[in-house]
Amino acid sequence: MALPSPDIPWWRSGTVYQVYPRSFQDSDGDGVGDLAGIERRLDHIVALGVDAIWLSPIFPSPMADFGYDVADYCGVEPMFGDLAAFDRLLAAAHARGLKLLLDFVPNHSSDRHPWFVASRASRTNPKRDWYIWRDAAAGGGPPNNWISDFGGSAWEWDAATGQYYLHAFLKSQPDLNWRNPDLKRAMFDAMRFWFDRGVDGFRIDVLWHIVKADGFPDNPVNPAWHPGITERDRLIQQHSTDQPEAHAIAAEMRALADEYGGRLLIGEIFLPNDRHARWYGTPERAQVHLPFNFQLIENAWDAATLRATIAAYEASLPPHGWPNWVIGSHDAPRIAARIGEAQARVAAMLLLTLRGTPTLYQGDELGIGQVDIPPERVRDPQELRQPGIGIGRDRSRTPMPWDDSAFAGFSTVEPWLPLNADWRTRNVAAQDGDPSSMLTLYRRLLALRRARPALGLGDIALVEADRDVLAYERRYGGERLLVALNLSDEPRAMPFAGEVLLSTLAGRDDGLRPNEGVVLSPSPRP
């Protein structure tokens, strides 16, 4: 077996685990998770077999959008702890061999950030240009037709200074002006603050939003829009996102990360393949290491669609680009809710055997499915502003169930969001010793991935197979592994001959059983 070169960055063969801090572990009895709680549960993450933790925002915030409205880029929200608690968590993670990534939010701040308080104080304030202010349109009203991602105009009138400010999300999340050199310098100083503290990188929120087109022209109307999708999608975000200047800023961020050596930048990017791939930059002027790839979340769950998705994505990558995949996040429906628990096991194998860096979302390793949020407990501002179209994110942010004690061991009081209804049986303690559990499957998959360079670093080749079967080879040096995934609830022919190293199901059969995925070592060629 060929051994990987020690010069290969850790994240190429590594796996990232997303922690949503509000919902991981409450240590102080307020019903909300915190940094000390995460530290308490690090051994679960180590036992799972991942390499890095990504924390959703922990910065001081009014929590209008649960941390994505930042009031101080160099502090910790008291609800989660303080800088000392963060330093303890970071040290504890590093002591266990885990990397730790923070969620950096560069497109917008909170309207309570001191920068914005100064900016809106007067038109002549030195920080006025740190945000995006414009006069009303000639006939009155907003400067253009841009729509907030949360619905309604992306412009908010400020009566005190007689101008509109831009907000791509909530009106309490004003957009920062990255064309202002002083603002850019301040944001880079914030990144340095955390790098100097020892963080191993950042996941960069809505990176493709951070620069807007000069002149602020209207966005074109989307002819495919219908009332079943978000109001934002009435328009094509041609001028409000993915501007050339944003790529230059991403390259500067990468240069900063490279100064510290071994730090990772993951960019949140929602774009078609050709535009998505540009966020890698070039070998001479690299941008983010991993532009997040959400296609396993966005596309239909069938073999033909997945095969085409994988092929098109792989073909779009530049030679220096490394792929990445996710099947769940704090913004998306749970994978088990979307495709059912049986196929969620197959999805776990797909995620952890494709070429590229996978990101797991907390709770998916337990197979948490649909969680119904009563109307009176809805907290997500996106759903509150646009009810009835199924875009609520609370369902994916429910607390982690640890055991069958009161409040699932997450807290000593009622949590901020409801637990999954089956928490008494679907929890970490219940699945820990069960050889057939989802948790055990994830642990076995991650152990196999860590042990086999073909899975962590190898090439991929899609293979023709029976209908409803997605099949591919992974190769590294002289090692060759085969993966076959049955995406149906009927038996299918096995496309390979070989020794089964791991199945998503107990027992064994000559063919592919319904809802089964297998990793094989091929039989010797005659």
mmCIF file of C-alpha atoms in Angstrom, residues 107-108 132 147-149 151-156 165-175 385:
data_model
loop_
_atom_site.group_PDB
_atom_site.id
_atom_site.type_symbol
_atom_site.label_atom_id
_atom_site.label_comp_id
_atom_site.label_asym_id
_atom_site.label_seq_id
_atom_site.Cartn_x
_atom_site.Cartn_y
_atom_site.Cartn_z
ATOM 1 C CA ASN A 107 -20.446 40.251 4.449
ATOM 2 C CA HIS A 108 -22.320 41.987 7.239
ATOM 3 C CA ILE A 132 -23.063 50.724 2.018
ATOM 4 C CA ILE A 147 -34.222 41.682 -2.531
ATOM 5 C CA SER A 148 -32.980 40.504 0.846
ATOM 6 C CA ASP A 149 -32.290 36.770 1.184
ATOM 7 C CA GLY A 151 -37.476 38.618 1.893
ATOM 8 C CA GLY A 152 -38.394 42.242 1.289
ATOM 9 C CA SER A 153 -36.186 45.016 -0.018
ATOM 10 C CA ALA A 154 -32.456 44.742 0.647
ATOM 11 C CA TRP A 155 -32.466 48.454 1.524
ATOM 12 C CA GLU A 156 -33.499 50.073 4.807
ATOM 13 C CA TYR A 165 -28.268 51.219 3.842
ATOM 14 C CA LEU A 166 -27.892 47.814 2.210
ATOM 15 C CA HIS A 167 -28.618 44.534 4.000
ATOM 16 C CA ALA A 168 -28.495 41.271 2.065
ATOM 17 C CA PHE A 169 -30.144 39.550 5.032
ATOM 18 C CA LEU A 170 -32.017 41.106 7.990
ATOM 19 C CA LYS A 171 -32.207 44.877 8.336
ATOM 20 C CA SER A 172 -30.276 44.359 11.578
ATOM 21 C CA GLN A 173 -27.424 42.894 9.473
ATOM 22 C CA PRO A 174 -26.054 45.851 7.449
ATOM 23 C CA ASP A 175 -23.611 44.924 4.681
ATOM 24 C CA ARG A 385 -40.552 36.300 7.603
#
